[in-house]
Backbone as CSV, one residue per row, in Angstrom:
resi,resn,N_x,N_y,N_z,CA_x,CA_y,CA_z,C_x,C_y,C_z
1,MET,5.404,14.552,-13.626,5.038,13.236,-13.172,3.601,12.894,-13.518
2,ASN,3.346,11.807,-14.028,1.963,11.352,-14.336,1.457,10.269,-13.429
3,TYR,2.180,10.002,-12.401,1.782,8.941,-11.480,0.555,9.378,-10.671
4,LYS,-0.338,8.459,-10.441,-1.492,8.734,-9.610,-1.362,8.123,-8.236
5,ILE,-0.563,7.060,-8.149,-0.435,6.310,-6.901,1.045,6.308,-6.483
6,LEU,1.284,6.589,-5.213,2.598,6.632,-4.618,2.666,5.546,-3.538
7,PHE,3.634,4.665,-3.670,3.930,3.713,-2.614,5.130,4.148,-1.894
8,ILE,5.010,4.428,-0.590,6.129,4.714,0.310,6.431,3.393,0.964
9,VAL,7.507,2.748,0.553,7.888,1.450,1.065,8.997,1.562,2.102
10,ALA,8.728,1.042,3.256,9.752,1.151,4.334,10.008,-0.257,4.850
11,HIS,10.976,-0.878,4.283,11.490,-2.212,4.735,12.920,-2.147,4.831
12,PRO,13.547,-2.355,5.995,14.969,-2.183,6.151,15.794,-3.218,5.387
13,ASN,15.203,-4.291,5.002,15.919,-5.349,4.202,14.967,-5.988,3.205
14,ILE,14.565,-5.184,2.239,13.563,-5.634,1.277,14.007,-6.876,0.540
15,LYS,15.302,-7.036,0.283,15.770,-8.213,-0.502,15.540,-9.465,0.279
16,GLN,15.534,-9.421,1.617,15.281,-10.608,2.438,13.816,-10.835,2.728
17,SER,12.990,-9.854,2.469,11.584,-9.911,2.719,10.890,-10.882,1.760
18,ILE,9.965,-11.585,2.310,9.121,-12.421,1.444,7.869,-11.642,1.062
19,LEU,7.151,-11.150,2.006,5.867,-10.510,1.743,5.977,-9.125,1.060
20,ASN,6.768,-8.237,1.697,6.872,-6.872,1.129,7.542,-6.885,-0.236
21,ARG,8.633,-7.690,-0.392,9.259,-7.747,-1.683,8.349,-8.207,-2.780
22,HIS,7.615,-9.283,-2.482,6.722,-9.850,-3.521,5.627,-8.824,-3.862
23,ILE,5.000,-8.211,-2.874,3.958,-7.215,-3.114,4.485,-6.118,-4.044
24,ILE,5.617,-5.555,-3.703,6.180,-4.476,-4.487,6.638,-4.917,-5.860
25,ASP,7.327,-6.066,-5.930,7.707,-6.555,-7.254,6.522,-6.794,-8.141
26,TYR,5.474,-7.408,-7.627,4.284,-7.706,-8.347,3.611,-6.436,-8.860
27,ILE,3.506,-5.447,-7.992,2.891,-4.150,-8.404,3.706,-3.468,-9.479
28,ILE,5.032,-3.500,-9.338,5.888,-2.870,-10.362,5.644,-3.555,-11.688
29,ILE,5.685,-4.882,-11.685,5.480,-5.589,-12.999,4.130,-5.389,-13.588
30,LYS,3.098,-5.482,-12.786,1.744,-5.457,-13.322,1.093,-4.077,-13.449
31,TYR,1.501,-3.131,-12.598,0.830,-1.827,-12.543,1.779,-0.654,-12.659
32,ASN,2.920,-0.803,-13.258,3.945,0.222,-13.200,3.602,1.558,-13.851
33,LYS,2.657,1.602,-14.720,2.327,2.881,-15.475,1.803,3.962,-14.582
34,ASN,1.002,3.602,-13.578,0.359,4.617,-12.716,0.913,4.619,-11.310
35,VAL,1.956,3.827,-11.068,2.404,3.664,-9.709,3.907,4.086,-9.643
36,LEU,4.191,4.937,-8.590,5.554,5.301,-8.260,5.907,4.644,-6.969
37,ILE,7.005,3.905,-6.968,7.455,3.233,-5.771,8.676,3.986,-5.233
38,ARG,8.583,4.351,-3.965,9.705,5.024,-3.295,10.151,4.113,-2.112
39,GLN,11.255,3.422,-2.325,11.809,2.558,-1.282,12.753,3.342,-0.391
40,LEU,12.247,3.734,0.756,12.989,4.632,1.661,14.401,4.156,2.033
41,TYR,14.511,2.855,2.341,15.830,2.349,2.770,16.830,2.325,1.626
42,GLU,16.376,2.274,0.374,17.293,2.404,-0.733,17.614,3.867,-1.016
43,LEU,16.646,4.758,-0.893,16.816,6.156,-1.161,17.656,6.865,-0.064
44,TYR,17.347,6.471,1.141,17.927,7.233,2.312,18.599,6.260,3.339
45,PRO,19.622,5.542,2.947,20.236,4.628,3.855,20.871,5.373,5.039
46,ASP,21.207,6.626,4.827,21.807,7.459,5.853,20.780,8.209,6.688
47,PHE,19.496,8.009,6.391,18.391,8.662,7.083,18.313,10.181,6.767
48,LYS,19.033,10.642,5.818,19.020,12.106,5.422,17.997,12.241,4.293
49,ILE,16.845,12.608,4.679,15.666,12.653,3.746,15.629,13.973,3.002
50,ASN,15.452,13.889,1.712,15.215,15.071,0.854,13.788,15.462,0.961
51,VAL,13.494,16.266,1.939,12.135,16.628,2.291,11.404,17.323,1.156
52,ILE,12.104,18.273,0.507,11.476,19.046,-0.552,11.103,18.141,-1.709
53,GLU,11.963,17.172,-2.100,11.616,16.238,-3.149,10.447,15.399,-2.765
54,GLU,10.452,14.873,-1.545,9.343,14.021,-1.103,8.009,14.824,-1.080
55,ILE,8.027,16.066,-0.705,6.780,16.846,-0.724,6.312,17.079,-2.126
56,LYS,7.200,17.394,-3.036,6.824,17.574,-4.450,6.110,16.316,-4.970
57,ILE,6.638,15.166,-4.631,6.098,13.883,-5.093,4.713,13.668,-4.477
58,ILE,4.627,13.921,-3.194,3.338,13.704,-2.478,2.240,14.596,-3.080
59,LEU,2.592,15.845,-3.348,1.635,16.810,-3.863,1.211,16.464,-5.294
60,SER,1.932,15.646,-5.968,1.667,15.363,-7.399,0.800,14.105,-7.599
61,VAL,0.496,13.392,-6.535,-0.290,12.116,-6.665,-1.676,12.267,-6.077
62,GLN,-2.507,11.296,-6.424,-3.895,11.268,-5.811,-3.967,10.372,-4.604
63,CYS,-3.208,9.287,-4.640,-3.336,8.301,-3.615,-1.949,7.890,-3.094
64,ILE,-1.834,7.816,-1.761,-0.575,7.382,-1.137,-0.782,6.093,-0.410
65,VAL,0.122,5.140,-0.644,0.066,3.891,0.133,1.310,3.796,0.945
66,PHE,1.153,3.588,2.259,2.292,3.275,3.135,2.363,1.780,3.220
67,GLN,3.515,1.210,2.689,3.774,-0.226,2.665,4.925,-0.501,3.637
68,PHE,4.647,-1.343,4.663,5.706,-1.596,5.608,5.412,-2.859,6.401
69,PRO,6.488,-3.501,6.936,6.223,-4.562,7.913,5.952,-3.946,9.262
70,PHE,5.097,-4.529,9.975,4.670,-4.077,11.306,5.611,-4.625,12.301
71,TYR,6.538,-3.746,12.841,7.586,-4.210,13.805,7.279,-3.709,15.187
72,TRP,7.207,-4.594,16.135,6.987,-4.244,17.467,5.921,-3.209,17.656
73,TYR,4.770,-3.423,17.002,3.580,-2.627,17.150,3.708,-1.223,16.544
74,SER,4.589,-1.104,15.613,4.812,0.194,14.961,5.408,-0.053,13.583
75,TYR,5.994,0.954,13.012,6.609,0.886,11.708,8.108,1.077,11.833
76,PRO,8.822,0.694,10.720,10.311,0.783,10.805,10.761,2.190,11.023
77,SER,11.955,2.360,11.679,12.426,3.646,12.096,12.595,4.636,10.978
78,LEU,13.034,4.248,9.785,13.222,5.247,8.745,11.877,5.815,8.254
79,PHE,10.842,4.985,8.311,9.495,5.518,7.954,9.071,6.534,9.015
80,LYS,9.360,6.241,10.253,9.024,7.247,11.316,9.782,8.572,11.067
81,GLU,11.065,8.427,10.708,11.875,9.618,10.439,11.329,10.390,9.228
82,TRP,11.014,9.627,8.152,10.403,10.203,6.930,9.132,10.946,7.278
83,LYS,8.281,10.280,7.997,6.967,10.883,8.398,7.141,12.119,9.244
84,ASP,8.051,12.057,10.213,8.354,13.234,11.034,8.821,14.428,10.203
85,LYS,9.798,14.178,9.379,10.405,15.280,8.577,9.426,15.877,7.544
86,VAL,8.840,14.989,6.798,7.998,15.416,5.690,6.702,16.041,6.175
87,PHE,6.007,15.409,7.080,4.772,15.935,7.588,4.935,17.180,8.429
88,THR,6.059,17.277,9.124,6.346,18.518,9.868,6.513,19.662,8.945
89,GLU,7.265,19.470,7.870,7.436,20.545,6.880,6.126,20.846,6.222
90,LEU,5.365,19.854,5.871,4.028,20.140,5.248,3.161,20.965,6.196
91,TYR,3.197,20.608,7.459,2.386,21.269,8.463,2.815,22.784,8.677
92,THR,4.097,22.889,8.717,4.726,24.237,8.915,4.416,25.195,7.773
93,THR,4.411,24.657,6.561,4.127,25.452,5.390,2.654,25.486,4.986
94,LYS,1.840,24.875,5.823,0.362,24.811,5.583,0.022,24.111,4.263
95,ASN,0.853,23.198,3.839,0.575,22.346,2.668,-0.256,21.163,3.072
96,PHE,-1.529,21.426,3.314,-2.370,20.337,3.686,-2.614,19.425,2.474
97,LEU,-2.960,18.171,2.714,-3.188,17.217,1.648,-4.620,16.939,1.468
98,SER,-5.409,17.966,1.562,-6.856,17.826,1.468,-7.261,17.088,0.224
99,GLY,-8.080,15.995,0.448,-8.539,15.242,-0.664,-7.661,14.132,-1.146
100,LYS,-6.391,14.130,-0.679,-5.509,13.030,-1.088,-5.929,11.752,-0.329
101,HIS,-5.831,10.650,-0.998,-6.223,9.386,-0.419,-5.049,8.660,0.245
102,LEU,-5.304,8.016,1.384,-4.263,7.279,2.073,-4.773,5.892,2.412
103,LEU,-3.890,4.922,2.068,-4.165,3.506,2.367,-2.861,2.950,3.004
104,ILE,-3.082,2.167,3.973,-1.940,1.495,4.642,-1.922,0.038,4.258
105,SER,-0.795,-0.495,3.882,-0.594,-1.871,3.549,0.540,-2.421,4.482
106,ILE,0.115,-3.302,5.382,1.067,-3.823,6.333,1.227,-5.330,6.247
107,THR,2.395,-5.772,6.632,2.679,-7.220,6.732,3.072,-7.484,8.155
108,THR,2.668,-8.702,8.661,3.083,-9.128,9.996,3.504,-10.590,9.974
109,GLY,4.139,-10.951,11.064,4.391,-12.377,11.236,3.202,-13.064,11.906
110,ALA,2.433,-12.344,12.664,1.262,-12.888,13.363,0.000,-12.676,12.578
111,ASP,-0.891,-13.640,12.731,-2.158,-13.573,12.049,-3.043,-12.478,12.663
112,GLU,-3.920,-11.887,11.892,-4.731,-10.771,12.375,-5.602,-11.144,13.546
113,THR,-6.004,-12.396,13.680,-6.808,-12.836,14.806,-6.126,-12.636,16.124
114,SER,-4.763,-12.558,16.146,-4.050,-12.313,17.351,-4.020,-10.862,17.816
115,PHE,-4.585,-9.950,16.965,-4.593,-8.554,17.276,-6.013,-8.150,17.827
116,HIS,-6.314,-8.647,18.970,-7.584,-8.343,19.603,-7.453,-8.396,21.150
117,ALA,-8.311,-7.724,21.851,-8.244,-7.770,23.309,-8.312,-9.196,23.825
118,GLY,-7.466,-9.527,24.750,-7.369,-10.864,25.279,-6.555,-11.850,24.478
119,GLU,-6.161,-11.459,23.306,-5.296,-12.339,22.460,-3.854,-11.910,22.669
120,LYS,-2.962,-12.614,22.003,-1.500,-12.388,22.164,-1.091,-10.965,22.048
121,ASN,-1.608,-10.185,21.073,-1.166,-8.823,20.873,-2.121,-7.752,21.503
122,ASN,-3.177,-8.200,22.094,-4.022,-7.442,23.015,-4.786,-6.197,22.405
123,PHE,-4.341,-5.711,21.290,-5.016,-4.543,20.651,-5.202,-4.901,19.167
124,THR,-6.130,-4.155,18.571,-6.377,-4.375,17.120,-5.321,-3.616,16.313
125,LEU,-5.193,-4.055,15.099,-4.256,-3.307,14.195,-4.696,-1.866,14.069
126,ASP,-6.021,-1.653,13.978,-6.511,-0.297,13.899,-6.040,0.597,15.045
127,GLU,-6.070,0.002,16.248,-5.603,0.747,17.420,-4.118,1.095,17.359
128,PHE,-3.318,0.138,16.828,-1.896,0.388,16.658,-1.628,1.474,15.602
129,LEU,-2.497,1.585,14.666,-2.235,2.502,13.561,-2.883,3.883,13.779
130,ARG,-3.327,4.196,14.975,-3.918,5.508,15.317,-3.019,6.661,14.936
131,PRO,-1.729,6.655,15.129,-0.878,7.821,14.767,-0.973,8.194,13.272
132,ILE,-1.033,7.148,12.465,-1.160,7.418,10.992,-2.562,7.961,10.712
133,GLN,-3.585,7.361,11.306,-4.919,7.798,11.119,-5.083,9.279,11.511
134,GLN,-4.487,9.663,12.668,-4.557,11.033,13.091,-3.810,11.993,12.193
135,THR,-2.671,11.517,11.665,-1.969,12.326,10.686,-2.835,12.607,9.446
136,ALA,-3.515,11.612,8.959,-4.414,11.754,7.838,-5.494,12.756,8.151
137,TYR,-6.021,12.662,9.363,-7.043,13.563,9.788,-6.581,15.032,9.814
138,ILE,-5.470,15.251,10.428,-4.866,16.564,10.562,-4.596,17.208,9.187
139,PHE,-4.173,16.374,8.228,-3.849,16.837,6.887,-5.050,16.791,5.939
140,GLN,-6.202,16.544,6.415,-7.443,16.533,5.714,-7.408,15.497,4.503
141,MET,-6.747,14.427,4.806,-6.691,13.306,3.781,-7.945,12.446,3.985
142,ILE,-8.165,11.600,2.976,-9.229,10.649,3.063,-8.532,9.298,3.421
143,TYR,-8.768,8.872,4.608,-8.127,7.613,5.124,-9.010,6.378,4.776
144,HIS,-8.400,5.414,4.121,-9.093,4.238,3.697,-8.737,3.010,4.436
145,GLY,-8.211,3.166,5.623,-7.893,1.977,6.467,-6.632,1.287,6.026
146,TYR,-6.601,-0.008,6.331,-5.406,-0.781,6.054,-5.758,-2.070,5.393
147,MET,-4.767,-2.575,4.715,-4.804,-3.967,4.179,-3.683,-4.759,4.843
148,HIS,-3.936,-5.951,5.168,-2.983,-6.727,5.991,-2.793,-8.132,5.412
149,ILE,-1.583,-8.607,5.431,-1.321,-9.993,5.155,-0.202,-10.415,6.137
150,SER,-0.285,-11.685,6.570,0.675,-12.182,7.552,1.376,-13.468,6.995
151,MET,2.546,-13.701,7.518,3.268,-14.898,7.121,2.435,-16.143,7.540
152,GLN,1.650,-16.024,8.612,0.893,-17.197,9.050,-0.301,-17.463,8.163
153,SER,-0.684,-16.463,7.290,-1.845,-16.695,6.424,-1.470,-17.355,5.128
154,ILE,-0.214,-17.566,4.883,0.224,-18.245,3.646,1.041,-19.466,3.955
155,SER,1.013,-20.408,3.037,1.836,-21.597,3.203,2.761,-21.627,1.962
156,SER,3.769,-22.431,2.077,4.711,-22.514,0.916,3.981,-23.008,-0.293
157,TYR,2.973,-23.797,-0.118,2.191,-24.336,-1.242,1.489,-23.232,-2.101
158,ASN,0.810,-22.347,-1.391,0.043,-21.323,-2.096,0.540,-19.893,-1.923
159,LYS,1.749,-19.799,-1.496,2.321,-18.465,-1.143,2.169,-17.468,-2.250
160,PHE,2.572,-17.778,-3.457,2.590,-16.787,-4.533,1.166,-16.474,-4.994
161,ILE,0.271,-17.451,-4.989,-1.111,-17.207,-5.394,-1.717,-16.189,-4.405
162,ILE,-1.576,-16.440,-3.129,-2.152,-15.564,-2.108,-1.497,-14.148,-2.158
163,LEU,-0.180,-14.105,-2.316,0.486,-12.786,-2.458,0.056,-11.992,-3.675
164,ASN,-0.126,-12.717,-4.778,-0.609,-12.048,-5.990,-2.001,-11.562,-5.817
165,GLN,-2.848,-12.333,-5.174,-4.247,-11.926,-4.884,-4.266,-10.673,-3.939
166,HIS,-3.449,-10.739,-2.989,-3.386,-9.625,-1.990,-2.906,-8.377,-2.736
167,SER,-1.905,-8.474,-3.564,-1.402,-7.309,-4.332,-2.471,-6.771,-5.240
168,ASP,-3.186,-7.658,-5.931,-4.267,-7.235,-6.798,-5.361,-6.564,-5.993
169,ASN,-5.625,-7.007,-4.791,-6.636,-6.418,-3.890,-6.245,-5.006,-3.491
170,ILE,-4.997,-4.790,-3.272,-4.495,-3.434,-2.949,-4.759,-2.512,-4.144
171,ILE,-4.345,-2.921,-5.351,-4.557,-2.077,-6.547,-6.067,-1.906,-6.798
172,ASN,-6.861,-2.913,-6.685,-8.274,-2.825,-6.913,-8.915,-1.826,-5.941
173,LYS,-8.496,-1.896,-4.721,-9.007,-0.911,-3.714,-8.622,0.518,-4.130
174,ILE,-7.396,0.682,-4.530,-6.907,1.976,-4.992,-7.702,2.454,-6.242
175,LYS,-7.870,1.546,-7.165,-8.622,1.942,-8.387,-10.021,2.401,-7.980
176,LYS,-10.632,1.772,-7.119,-11.940,2.144,-6.636,-11.876,3.519,-5.940
177,ILE,-10.889,3.737,-5.175,-10.696,5.026,-4.509,-10.554,6.156,-5.556
178,VAL,-9.659,5.922,-6.504,-9.339,6.961,-7.509,-10.533,7.196,-8.407
179,LEU,-11.207,6.152,-8.801,-12.379,6.296,-9.680,-13.533,6.994,-8.965
180,GLU,-13.654,6.805,-7.678,-14.709,7.520,-6.921,-14.495,9.008,-6.841
181,LYS,-13.282,9.406,-6.991,-12.939,10.843,-6.858,-13.482,11.654,-7.980
C-alpha cells in the first residue's frame, strides 16, 4: 500500500448524507492517489470487524482521519465498535501508533456556536471528543484536533462551494501535517 492518508468513515447511511457523502466523494475525486477511504458501514454491515486487516492498514499510513456525523454527543455505533476492537488489539499487542497523525472531521446539524457552556449543547466539541483525544494520547499519536462543518453553516445556494472548501481545508491541513513530519 502506498497510501499516506487513511479516512475511517462511519456514517450509517452515507447515501442519504449530504455533508459526509460530499466530503468523501470530493476527496476521492480530487485526492485519490494518496488517500484510502474505509467506509465502515459498507465494509462491516454485520459489525464483524476484520481487526487484523484494519491494523495492517493503520500501521501502513502516516495520517488517520476519523470522518463521522456527530450523533447524540458521540460517534456512530459501528465506529465505537471498530475503535473498541481495533485499539484493544493494538494495545494488547503493544502496537503503539507512535508518531502517527490523527485528525477528526465531524459533521453536525447544529452550528458550532451552540457547543459552549450555557448554550443549547452546553459543552464544546473538544470536550465531547475527549475519548478520542485520550486514545491518541495512550497510543502516542500526534493529535491535530478536529475540523467541523454543520448543516446550519451552509445554505442551498452555496452548499457545494462551502463543502468543497471544507474538504480542501481537510486535505490542506493533512498535507501540512505530513510535510512537517
